[in-house]
Amino acid sequence: MEDTSTTPRAAASRRPHVTDPRSLLNAFDHQFRGFRTFWFDRIAPAGPVVLPAALGAELEDAIGYLAGLLRRAVHHLGDDCVSRHRALGLDERLTEFYGEEEFENAYATVMGRPDVILTDAGWKFIEFNFCSSTGGQVYVHLLNELWRQLLPDDALSTLTLADPLKTRGDMLRTVLDDLGLEPNVALVGHLPDVFLSDSGGNRRYYEIEADALRKSGIRAEYFETDEFIAALGSRRGEFPLVLERTVPQEWIDAGRELGPLLTIRKCGAAVLTPQSSYQAANKQLFALLSQGQDWMSDRDREFVRRYIPWSRSVREETVEYRGTSWKLDELLRGRQADFVLKRSDGDQNFDVHIGALTDASAWEDVIAKARGAGTWIAQETVHSTEIHADVLDCDRGEHLGIATRAVFGPLFMGGRMTGCGVRYDVPAPGGSAPRAAGSSILGSVGWQAG
């Protein structure tokens, strides 16, 4: 891994943002009509978060290397999908969702999004989500489209603002060609999964995706889950590839029946992403890599040391931490503020517990829960360096330049980083009580050359 010698605090000399509040608010209202969500209710980004292109190049290289490491880690768990599934302690109801081994292995990591923190020491990956339902695709597409429309040409000439939906369309064309399939794709989702109801034009969220596929030369149509199942009676075989925007484990967690999703998996079409994607995304792999495995090379170990926080399976009895042997329970109790406990197959921050923000008695309960499950990990907390962001206070119509902490979500499609979301903290509204809590918003990253 080459050292770019770019410090995280190095900021681009110019931070482009939209200076006219009314134009920005009108643009947001139009761009996110039908699903303008809590991300932009009170404060909206006034421009992309700008970071040096060298940091982006390093991040892209690291993402590709980590995806390969995770694939190898999965394959060392067992000889087939089901044996690997059981080695990870995943829900037995999901074993029926696997397809042919060749397809599973070929496309398990074809798309996803890691969560990455830029620390004073550089990039640190805290997890990697692989699946076609990875969040942020539509938002990053729309945000970057908005910046391309509103920022001046001289600012845009120095920035890279990728379009993840275009790259995804190109990647799907390659998949269709590789499988020898006609370029007809059914995009299948469930609006409640993205906190929307099927009313008032909210379907536009997924229609944006379908339109982007059409621009890539793919005949695409959006279906709600029940609509696609109903259409199988008369239109079976019309769409040889299904891009599934639902997550089976999330349906289990929500108390829904898995039957509809299994029907889609068994409809005769190729379904992206395969169930093995969730194996590659399992957080227990971070614990395995952090601990070190016999099959890892010196380069693998150096990569892990540099980019992955110390992580261990909670079911382990004794661990080495910073040169000292500990019983893991005692380590987690004695240094609670230094750790995060995570369910390994959770999504959308479900069952993620930050020690520094958890009451001691509640932390004890989480440790017991994790120990009983046998599939959780403990991960050393990593701290974001401060980044600069320009935002707009929507109520006051005022710009704010803030120093904030962030979690980055670079989108990964067909082996490439394509667009990068960023969730960052914003201050409480003016006039709030002292120390009042702020909130978070979603922005996108522009990589600046020079």
CSV table of C-alpha atoms in Angstrom, one decimal:
chain,number,residue,atom,x,y,z
A,1,MET,CA,0.0,0.0,0.0
A,2,GLU,CA,1.7,3.2,-1.2
A,3,ASP,CA,1.8,6.1,1.3
A,4,THR,CA,0.4,9.1,-0.5
A,5,SER,CA,1.8,11.5,2.2
A,6,THR,CA,-1.5,13.3,2.2
A,7,THR,CA,-2.5,14.3,5.7
A,8,PRO,CA,-6.2,14.0,6.6
A,9,ARG,CA,-6.3,17.6,7.7
A,10,ALA,CA,-5.0,18.8,4.3
A,11,ALA,CA,-7.9,20.8,2.9
A,12,ALA,CA,-8.4,21.9,-0.7
A,13,SER,CA,-7.6,25.6,-1.2
A,14,ARG,CA,-11.1,26.4,-2.4
A,15,ARG,CA,-14.3,25.0,-1.0
A,16,PRO,CA,-17.0,25.6,-3.6
A,17,HIS,CA,-20.6,26.1,-2.3
A,18,VAL,CA,-23.8,27.6,-3.5
A,19,THR,CA,-24.0,31.2,-2.3
A,20,ASP,CA,-27.6,32.1,-3.1
A,21,PRO,CA,-29.8,30.6,-0.3
A,22,ARG,CA,-33.1,30.9,-2.3
A,23,SER,CA,-31.7,29.1,-5.4
A,24,LEU,CA,-30.3,26.3,-3.2
A,25,LEU,CA,-33.6,25.8,-1.3
A,26,ASN,CA,-35.6,25.8,-4.5
A,27,ALA,CA,-33.1,23.3,-6.1
A,28,PHE,CA,-33.5,21.0,-3.1
A,29,ASP,CA,-37.3,21.2,-3.1
A,30,HIS,CA,-37.2,20.2,-6.8
A,31,GLN,CA,-34.4,17.6,-6.7
A,32,PHE,CA,-35.9,15.7,-3.8
A,33,ARG,CA,-39.6,16.2,-4.5
A,34,GLY,CA,-41.6,13.3,-3.2
A,35,PHE,CA,-39.1,12.1,-0.7
A,36,ARG,CA,-37.3,15.0,0.8
A,37,THR,CA,-36.4,13.3,4.1
A,38,PHE,CA,-35.1,14.1,7.5
A,39,TRP,CA,-31.6,14.4,6.0
A,40,PHE,CA,-32.4,17.9,4.8
A,41,ASP,CA,-35.3,19.1,6.9
A,42,ARG,CA,-33.5,21.8,8.9
A,43,ILE,CA,-30.0,22.1,7.5
A,44,ALA,CA,-28.9,21.2,4.0
A,45,PRO,CA,-25.5,20.9,2.4
A,46,ALA,CA,-24.5,24.1,0.5
A,47,GLY,CA,-21.9,22.2,-1.6
A,48,PRO,CA,-20.0,19.0,-1.6
A,49,VAL,CA,-17.5,18.2,1.1
A,50,VAL,CA,-14.2,18.7,-0.7
A,51,LEU,CA,-11.2,16.5,-0.1
A,52,PRO,CA,-7.9,16.1,-2.0
A,53,ALA,CA,-8.0,13.7,-5.0
A,54,ALA,CA,-5.0,11.9,-3.5
A,55,LEU,CA,-7.1,10.8,-0.5
A,56,GLY,CA,-9.8,9.6,-2.9
A,57,ALA,CA,-7.3,7.6,-5.0
A,58,GLU,CA,-5.9,6.0,-1.8
A,59,LEU,CA,-9.5,5.2,-0.6
A,60,GLU,CA,-10.4,3.6,-4.0
A,61,ASP,CA,-7.3,1.4,-3.9
A,62,ALA,CA,-8.0,0.3,-0.3
A,63,ILE,CA,-11.7,-0.5,-1.0
A,64,GLY,CA,-10.7,-2.8,-3.9
A,65,TYR,CA,-8.1,-4.6,-1.8
A,66,LEU,CA,-10.5,-5.0,1.2
A,67,ALA,CA,-13.2,-6.4,-1.0
A,68,GLY,CA,-10.7,-9.1,-2.2
A,69,LEU,CA,-9.6,-9.8,1.4
A,70,LEU,CA,-13.2,-10.3,2.5
A,71,ARG,CA,-13.9,-12.7,-0.4
A,72,ARG,CA,-10.9,-14.8,0.6
A,73,ALA,CA,-12.0,-14.7,4.2
A,74,VAL,CA,-15.4,-16.0,3.3
A,75,HIS,CA,-14.1,-18.8,1.2
A,76,HIS,CA,-11.9,-20.1,4.0
A,77,LEU,CA,-15.0,-20.6,6.2
A,78,GLY,CA,-16.3,-23.6,4.1
A,79,ASP,CA,-16.5,-25.3,0.8
A,80,ASP,CA,-20.0,-24.1,-0.2
A,81,CYS,CA,-22.5,-21.4,0.5
A,82,VAL,CA,-24.5,-23.2,3.1
A,83,SER,CA,-21.5,-24.4,5.1
A,84,ARG,CA,-20.1,-20.8,5.2
A,85,HIS,CA,-23.6,-19.5,6.1
A,86,ARG,CA,-23.6,-21.8,9.2
A,87,ALA,CA,-20.0,-21.0,10.1
A,88,LEU,CA,-21.1,-17.4,10.5
A,89,GLY,CA,-24.2,-18.4,12.5
A,90,LEU,CA,-26.6,-16.8,10.1
A,91,ASP,CA,-30.4,-17.4,10.3
A,92,GLU,CA,-31.2,-20.9,9.0
A,93,ARG,CA,-34.3,-19.6,7.2
A,94,LEU,CA,-32.0,-17.9,4.7
A,95,THR,CA,-30.2,-21.0,3.5
A,96,GLU,CA,-32.9,-21.4,0.8
A,97,PHE,CA,-31.9,-18.1,-0.8
A,98,TYR,CA,-28.6,-19.3,-2.2
A,99,GLY,CA,-28.3,-19.9,-6.0
A,100,GLU,CA,-25.7,-21.8,-8.0
A,101,GLU,CA,-22.2,-21.6,-6.4
A,102,GLU,CA,-20.6,-20.1,-9.6
A,103,PHE,CA,-23.1,-17.3,-9.7
A,104,GLU,CA,-22.8,-16.7,-5.9
A,105,ASN,CA,-19.0,-16.5,-6.0
A,106,ALA,CA,-18.8,-14.4,-9.1
A,107,TYR,CA,-21.2,-11.6,-8.0
A,108,ALA,CA,-21.1,-11.5,-4.2
A,109,THR,CA,-19.1,-8.3,-4.0
A,110,VAL,CA,-20.1,-6.7,-7.3
A,111,MET,CA,-21.7,-3.8,-5.5
A,112,GLY,CA,-21.6,-2.3,-2.0
A,113,ARG,CA,-20.5,0.5,0.3
A,114,PRO,CA,-18.1,0.5,3.2
A,115,ASP,CA,-18.4,2.8,6.1
A,116,VAL,CA,-15.1,4.6,6.5
A,117,ILE,CA,-13.8,7.2,8.9
A,118,LEU,CA,-11.0,9.7,8.1
A,119,THR,CA,-8.9,9.8,11.3
A,120,ASP,CA,-5.8,11.8,12.0
A,121,ALA,CA,-3.9,8.6,11.0
A,122,GLY,CA,-5.8,8.1,7.8
A,123,TRP,CA,-8.7,6.0,6.5
A,124,LYS,CA,-10.2,3.4,8.8
A,125,PHE,CA,-12.9,0.9,7.6
A,126,ILE,CA,-15.5,0.1,10.3
A,127,GLU,CA,-17.6,-2.2,8.1
A,128,PHE,CA,-18.4,-3.1,4.5
A,129,ASN,CA,-21.9,-3.6,3.3
A,130,PHE,CA,-22.3,-5.6,0.1
A,131,CYS,CA,-25.8,-5.8,-1.5
A,132,SER,CA,-27.8,-4.1,-4.2
A,133,SER,CA,-29.9,-2.4,-1.5
A,134,THR,CA,-26.9,-0.4,-0.2
A,135,GLY,CA,-28.0,3.0,0.8
A,136,GLY,CA,-26.9,6.3,-0.6
A,137,GLN,CA,-27.1,5.5,-4.3
A,138,VAL,CA,-30.0,7.8,-5.2
A,139,TYR,CA,-28.9,10.5,-2.8
A,140,VAL,CA,-25.3,10.7,-4.0
A,141,HIS,CA,-26.6,10.7,-7.7
A,142,LEU,CA,-29.0,13.6,-7.0
A,143,LEU,CA,-26.6,15.6,-4.8
A,144,ASN,CA,-23.8,15.5,-7.4
A,145,GLU,CA,-26.2,16.3,-10.2
A,146,LEU,CA,-27.4,19.3,-8.2
A,147,TRP,CA,-23.8,20.5,-7.6
A,148,ARG,CA,-23.0,20.1,-11.3
A,149,GLN,CA,-26.0,22.4,-12.0
A,150,LEU,CA,-25.4,25.1,-9.4
A,151,LEU,CA,-21.6,25.4,-8.9
A,152,PRO,CA,-19.6,27.7,-11.2
A,153,ASP,CA,-17.7,26.2,-14.0
A,154,ASP,CA,-14.3,27.2,-12.6
A,155,ALA,CA,-15.0,25.3,-9.4
A,156,LEU,CA,-16.4,22.2,-11.2
A,157,SER,CA,-13.3,22.1,-13.4
A,158,THR,CA,-11.2,21.0,-10.5
A,159,LEU,CA,-13.7,18.5,-8.9
A,160,THR,CA,-14.6,14.9,-9.5
A,161,LEU,CA,-18.3,14.3,-8.8
A,162,ALA,CA,-19.1,10.8,-9.9
A,163,ASP,CA,-22.5,9.4,-10.8
A,164,PRO,CA,-23.1,6.1,-9.1
A,165,LEU,CA,-26.2,5.3,-11.1
A,166,LYS,CA,-24.5,5.6,-14.4
A,167,THR,CA,-21.6,3.4,-13.2
A,168,ARG,CA,-24.1,0.9,-11.9
A,169,GLY,CA,-25.9,0.8,-15.3
A,170,ASP,CA,-22.6,0.2,-17.0
A,171,MET,CA,-21.7,-2.6,-14.6
A,172,LEU,CA,-25.1,-4.2,-15.1
A,173,ARG,CA,-24.6,-4.1,-18.9
A,174,THR,CA,-21.4,-6.0,-18.3
A,175,VAL,CA,-23.1,-8.6,-16.1
A,176,LEU,CA,-25.9,-9.1,-18.7
A,177,ASP,CA,-23.3,-9.6,-21.4
A,178,ASP,CA,-21.3,-12.0,-19.3
A,179,LEU,CA,-24.5,-14.1,-18.6
A,180,GLY,CA,-25.7,-13.9,-22.2
A,181,LEU,CA,-28.9,-12.2,-21.2
A,182,GLU,CA,-31.1,-9.6,-22.9
A,183,PRO,CA,-30.8,-6.1,-21.4
A,184,ASN,CA,-34.1,-6.2,-19.6
A,185,VAL,CA,-34.0,-5.6,-15.9
A,186,ALA,CA,-36.7,-5.6,-13.2
A,187,LEU,CA,-36.0,-3.2,-10.4
A,188,VAL,CA,-37.8,-4.6,-7.4
A,189,GLY,CA,-38.2,-2.7,-4.1
A,190,HIS,CA,-40.4,-2.0,-1.2
A,191,LEU,CA,-41.1,1.6,-0.4
A,192,PRO,CA,-41.4,1.2,3.4
A,193,ASP,CA,-37.8,0.0,3.4
A,194,VAL,CA,-36.7,3.5,2.4
A,195,PHE,CA,-39.2,5.1,4.8
A,196,LEU,CA,-41.7,6.0,2.1
A,197,SER,CA,-45.3,5.1,1.4
A,198,ASP,CA,-46.8,4.4,-2.0
A,199,SER,CA,-48.6,7.7,-2.3
A,200,GLY,CA,-48.0,11.3,-3.3
A,201,GLY,CA,-45.4,10.5,-5.9
A,202,ASN,CA,-43.0,8.8,-3.5
A,203,ARG,CA,-42.4,6.1,-6.1
A,204,ARG,CA,-40.2,8.6,-7.8
A,205,TYR,CA,-37.3,7.4,-5.5
A,206,TYR,CA,-37.1,4.2,-7.5
A,207,GLU,CA,-38.2,5.6,-10.8
A,208,ILE,CA,-35.0,7.7,-10.8
A,209,GLU,CA,-33.0,4.4,-10.7
A,210,ALA,CA,-35.1,2.9,-13.4
A,211,ASP,CA,-34.6,6.0,-15.6
A,212,ALA,CA,-30.8,5.8,-15.1
A,213,LEU,CA,-30.9,2.2,-16.2
A,214,ARG,CA,-32.7,3.1,-19.4
A,215,LYS,CA,-30.1,5.8,-20.1
A,216,SER,CA,-27.5,2.9,-19.9
A,217,GLY,CA,-29.3,1.1,-22.7
A,218,ILE,CA,-31.3,-1.3,-20.4
A,219,ARG,CA,-35.0,-1.7,-20.6
A,220,ALA,CA,-36.0,-1.3,-17.0
A,221,GLU,CA,-39.2,-1.3,-15.0
A,222,TYR,CA,-39.8,-0.7,-11.4
A,223,PHE,CA,-42.1,-3.0,-9.3
A,224,GLU,CA,-43.1,-3.1,-5.7
A,225,THR,CA,-42.4,-6.6,-4.3
A,226,ASP,CA,-46.0,-7.7,-4.5
A,227,GLU,CA,-46.5,-6.3,-8.0
A,228,PHE,CA,-43.5,-8.2,-9.3
A,229,ILE,CA,-44.9,-11.5,-7.8
A,230,ALA,CA,-48.3,-10.8,-9.4
A,231,ALA,CA,-46.6,-10.1,-12.7
A,232,LEU,CA,-44.9,-13.5,-12.8
A,233,GLY,CA,-48.1,-15.1,-13.9
A,234,SER,CA,-48.3,-13.3,-17.2
A,235,ARG,CA,-44.7,-11.9,-17.6
A,236,ARG,CA,-42.4,-14.6,-16.3
A,237,GLY,CA,-39.2,-14.6,-18.3
A,238,GLU,CA,-39.6,-11.0,-19.5
A,239,PHE,CA,-36.9,-9.8,-17.2
A,240,PRO,CA,-33.9,-12.1,-17.1
A,241,LEU,CA,-32.2,-10.0,-14.5
A,242,VAL,CA,-33.7,-8.7,-11.3
A,243,LEU,CA,-32.0,-5.9,-9.3
A,244,GLU,CA,-33.4,-6.6,-5.8
A,245,ARG,CA,-33.6,-3.6,-3.5
A,246,THR,CA,-34.7,-5.5,-0.4
A,247,VAL,CA,-32.7,-7.3,2.3
A,248,PRO,CA,-34.0,-10.6,3.6
A,249,GLN,CA,-32.5,-10.2,7.1
A,250,GLU,CA,-34.2,-6.8,7.4
A,251,TRP,CA,-37.5,-8.5,6.6
A,252,ILE,CA,-36.9,-11.0,9.4
A,253,ASP,CA,-36.0,-8.2,11.8
A,254,ALA,CA,-39.2,-6.4,10.9
A,255,GLY,CA,-41.3,-9.5,11.5
A,256,ARG,CA,-42.3,-9.9,7.8
A,257,GLU,CA,-42.7,-13.2,6.1
A,258,LEU,CA,-39.9,-14.2,3.8
A,259,GLY,CA,-42.1,-16.0,1.3
A,260,PRO,CA,-42.3,-13.1,-1.2
A,261,LEU,CA,-38.6,-12.6,-1.3
A,262,LEU,CA,-38.0,-16.3,-1.8
A,263,THR,CA,-40.5,-16.3,-4.6
A,264,ILE,CA,-38.4,-13.6,-6.3
A,265,ARG,CA,-35.2,-15.5,-5.8
A,266,LYS,CA,-36.7,-18.6,-7.3
A,267,CYS,CA,-38.5,-16.9,-10.3
A,268,GLY,CA,-35.9,-18.2,-12.8
A,269,ALA,CA,-34.2,-14.9,-13.3
A,270,ALA,CA,-30.7,-14.0,-12.2
A,271,VAL,CA,-31.0,-11.9,-9.0
A,272,LEU,CA,-28.5,-9.4,-7.9
A,273,THR,CA,-27.0,-9.3,-5.5
A,274,PRO,CA,-26.7,-13.0,-4.5
A,275,GLN,CA,-27.3,-14.1,-0.9
A,276,SER,CA,-23.5,-14.6,-0.5
A,277,SER,CA,-23.2,-10.8,-0.5
A,278,TYR,CA,-24.4,-10.8,3.1
A,279,GLN,CA,-21.6,-13.3,4.0
A,280,ALA,CA,-19.0,-11.0,2.6
A,281,ALA,CA,-20.6,-8.1,4.5
A,282,ASN,CA,-20.7,-10.0,7.8
A,283,LYS,CA,-18.8,-8.1,10.5
A,284,GLN,CA,-17.2,-11.2,11.9
A,285,LEU,CA,-14.9,-11.1,9.0
A,286,PHE,CA,-13.3,-7.9,10.4
A,287,ALA,CA,-12.6,-9.8,13.6
A,288,LEU,CA,-11.0,-12.7,11.7
A,289,LEU,CA,-8.8,-10.3,9.7
A,290,SER,CA,-7.9,-8.2,12.7
A,291,GLN,CA,-6.9,-11.3,14.6
A,292,GLY,CA,-4.8,-12.6,11.7
A,293,GLN,CA,-5.3,-15.9,9.7
A,294,ASP,CA,-2.7,-18.4,8.5
A,295,TRP,CA,-3.6,-17.8,4.9
A,296,MET,CA,-2.9,-14.0,5.1
A,297,SER,CA,0.2,-12.6,3.5
A,298,ASP,CA,2.5,-10.0,5.0
A,299,ARG,CA,0.9,-7.5,2.7
A,300,ASP,CA,-2.6,-8.5,3.9
A,301,ARG,CA,-1.5,-8.1,7.5
A,302,GLU,CA,0.0,-4.7,6.9
A,303,PHE,CA,-3.2,-3.6,5.1
A,304,VAL,CA,-5.3,-4.7,8.1
A,305,ARG,CA,-2.9,-2.9,10.5
A,306,ARG,CA,-3.3,0.3,8.6
A,307,TYR,CA,-6.9,0.3,7.6
A,308,ILE,CA,-9.0,-1.9,10.0
A,309,PRO,CA,-9.6,-1.1,13.7
A,310,TRP,CA,-8.8,-3.8,16.3
A,311,SER,CA,-11.8,-6.1,16.2
A,312,ARG,CA,-12.6,-9.4,17.9
A,313,SER,CA,-15.4,-11.9,18.1
A,314,VAL,CA,-17.2,-11.5,21.4
A,315,ARG,CA,-17.3,-15.3,21.8
A,316,GLU,CA,-13.5,-15.4,22.3
A,317,GLU,CA,-12.3,-15.9,25.9
A,318,THR,CA,-8.9,-14.3,25.9
A,319,VAL,CA,-7.5,-11.6,23.5
A,320,GLU,CA,-4.4,-9.6,23.0
A,321,TYR,CA,-5.0,-5.9,23.1
A,322,ARG,CA,-2.1,-3.4,22.8
A,323,GLY,CA,0.4,-6.0,24.0
A,324,THR,CA,-1.6,-7.2,27.0
A,325,SER,CA,-3.7,-10.4,27.5
A,326,TRP,CA,-7.2,-9.7,28.6
A,327,LYS,CA,-10.4,-11.7,29.1
A,328,LEU,CA,-12.6,-10.0,26.6
A,329,ASP,CA,-15.4,-9.3,29.0
A,330,GLU,CA,-13.0,-7.6,31.4
A,331,LEU,CA,-11.5,-5.5,28.6
A,332,LEU,CA,-14.9,-4.4,27.5
A,333,ARG,CA,-15.9,-3.4,31.0
A,334,GLY,CA,-12.6,-1.8,32.0
A,335,ARG,CA,-12.2,0.2,28.8
A,336,GLN,CA,-15.9,0.7,27.9
A,337,ALA,CA,-15.3,4.1,26.2
A,338,ASP,CA,-12.8,2.6,23.8
A,339,PHE,CA,-15.1,0.0,22.2
A,340,VAL,CA,-18.2,-0.5,20.0
A,341,LEU,CA,-20.3,-3.7,20.2
A,342,LYS,CA,-22.0,-4.7,16.9
A,343,ARG,CA,-24.3,-7.5,15.8
A,344,SER,CA,-22.5,-9.0,12.8
A,345,ASP,CA,-25.5,-9.3,10.4
A,346,GLY,CA,-27.2,-6.1,11.4
A,347,ASP,CA,-27.9,-3.2,9.0
A,348,GLN,CA,-28.7,0.5,9.2
A,349,ASN,CA,-27.0,0.8,12.6
A,350,PHE,CA,-29.3,-1.9,14.1
A,351,ASP,CA,-27.7,-3.3,17.2
A,352,VAL,CA,-24.7,-1.1,17.2
A,353,HIS,CA,-23.7,0.1,20.7
A,354,ILE,CA,-21.1,2.7,21.3
A,355,GLY,CA,-19.5,2.3,24.7
A,356,ALA,CA,-18.8,6.0,25.3
A,357,LEU,CA,-22.5,6.7,24.8
A,358,THR,CA,-24.0,3.8,26.7
A,359,ASP,CA,-24.8,3.7,30.4
A,360,ALA,CA,-22.7,1.2,32.3
A,361,SER,CA,-25.6,-1.1,33.3
A,362,ALA,CA,-26.9,-1.0,29.8
A,363,TRP,CA,-23.4,-1.8,28.5
A,364,GLU,CA,-23.3,-4.9,30.8
A,365,ASP,CA,-26.6,-6.0,29.2
A,366,VAL,CA,-25.2,-5.6,25.7
A,367,ILE,CA,-22.1,-7.6,26.6
A,368,ALA,CA,-24.4,-10.4,27.9
A,369,LYS,CA,-26.6,-10.2,24.8
A,370,ALA,CA,-23.5,-10.4,22.5
A,371,ARG,CA,-22.0,-13.3,24.4
A,372,GLY,CA,-25.2,-15.2,24.2
A,373,ALA,CA,-25.6,-14.6,20.5
A,374,GLY,CA,-22.1,-15.7,19.7
A,375,THR,CA,-22.0,-13.7,16.4
A,376,TRP,CA,-21.2,-10.2,17.6
A,377,ILE,CA,-17.9,-8.3,17.4
A,378,ALA,CA,-16.2,-5.8,19.6
A,379,GLN,CA,-14.4,-3.1,17.7
A,380,GLU,CA,-12.1,-0.4,18.9
A,381,THR,CA,-13.6,3.0,18.5
A,382,VAL,CA,-12.0,5.2,15.9
A,383,HIS,CA,-12.4,9.0,15.9
A,384,SER,CA,-13.0,11.2,13.0
A,385,THR,CA,-10.7,14.1,12.2
A,386,GLU,CA,-12.5,17.4,11.7
A,387,ILE,CA,-13.5,18.2,8.2
A,388,HIS,CA,-14.9,21.4,6.7
A,389,ALA,CA,-18.5,21.6,5.4
A,390,ASP,CA,-20.6,24.4,4.1
A,391,VAL,CA,-24.3,24.2,5.0
A,392,LEU,CA,-27.5,26.2,4.8
A,393,ASP,CA,-29.7,26.8,7.8
A,394,CYS,CA,-33.0,26.3,5.9
A,395,ASP,CA,-35.2,28.2,8.4
A,396,ARG,CA,-33.0,31.3,8.6
A,397,GLY,CA,-31.7,31.2,5.0
A,398,GLU,CA,-28.1,31.6,6.4
A,399,HIS,CA,-24.9,29.9,5.4
A,400,LEU,CA,-22.7,28.2,8.0
A,401,GLY,CA,-19.1,27.0,7.5
A,402,ILE,CA,-18.6,24.3,10.1
A,403,ALA,CA,-15.9,22.0,11.3
A,404,THR,CA,-17.4,18.6,11.9
A,405,ARG,CA,-16.9,14.9,12.2
A,406,ALA,CA,-18.1,12.5,9.6
A,407,VAL,CA,-18.6,8.9,8.3
A,408,PHE,CA,-17.9,8.4,4.6
A,409,GLY,CA,-19.8,6.0,2.4
A,410,PRO,CA,-18.0,5.5,-0.9
A,411,LEU,CA,-20.1,3.5,-3.3
A,412,PHE,CA,-18.4,0.5,-4.9
A,413,MET,CA,-19.7,-0.9,-8.3
A,414,GLY,CA,-18.0,-3.5,-10.4
A,415,GLY,CA,-14.6,-3.0,-8.7
A,416,ARG,CA,-14.7,0.9,-8.9
A,417,MET,CA,-15.4,3.6,-6.4
A,418,THR,CA,-18.2,5.7,-7.9
A,419,GLY,CA,-19.4,8.6,-5.8
A,420,CYS,CA,-19.0,9.0,-2.1
A,421,GLY,CA,-21.7,9.9,0.4
A,422,VAL,CA,-20.8,11.5,3.8
A,423,ARG,CA,-22.9,11.7,7.0
A,424,TYR,CA,-21.8,14.5,9.2
A,425,ASP,CA,-22.9,16.3,12.3
A,426,VAL,CA,-24.5,19.8,12.2
A,427,PRO,CA,-25.1,22.2,15.1
A,428,ALA,CA,-28.4,22.7,16.9
A,429,PRO,CA,-30.6,25.5,15.6
A,430,GLY,CA,-29.9,29.0,16.6
A,431,GLY,CA,-31.6,29.9,19.8
A,432,SER,CA,-31.4,26.4,21.2
A,433,ALA,CA,-30.6,25.7,24.8
A,434,PRO,CA,-26.9,25.5,25.6
A,435,ARG,CA,-25.4,22.1,24.7
A,436,ALA,CA,-28.5,21.1,22.8
A,437,ALA,CA,-28.0,18.1,20.5
A,438,GLY,CA,-27.5,18.7,16.9
A,439,SER,CA,-28.4,16.3,14.1
A,440,SER,CA,-26.8,14.7,11.1
A,441,ILE,CA,-27.2,15.3,7.4
A,442,LEU,CA,-26.1,13.4,4.2
A,443,GLY,CA,-23.8,15.1,1.7
A,444,SER,CA,-21.5,14.0,-1.1
A,445,VAL,CA,-17.8,14.3,-1.6
A,446,GLY,CA,-16.0,16.1,-4.4
A,447,TRP,CA,-12.4,15.1,-4.9
A,448,GLN,CA,-10.3,18.1,-5.8
A,449,ALA,CA,-7.2,17.9,-8.0
A,450,GLY,CA,-4.1,19.9,-7.3
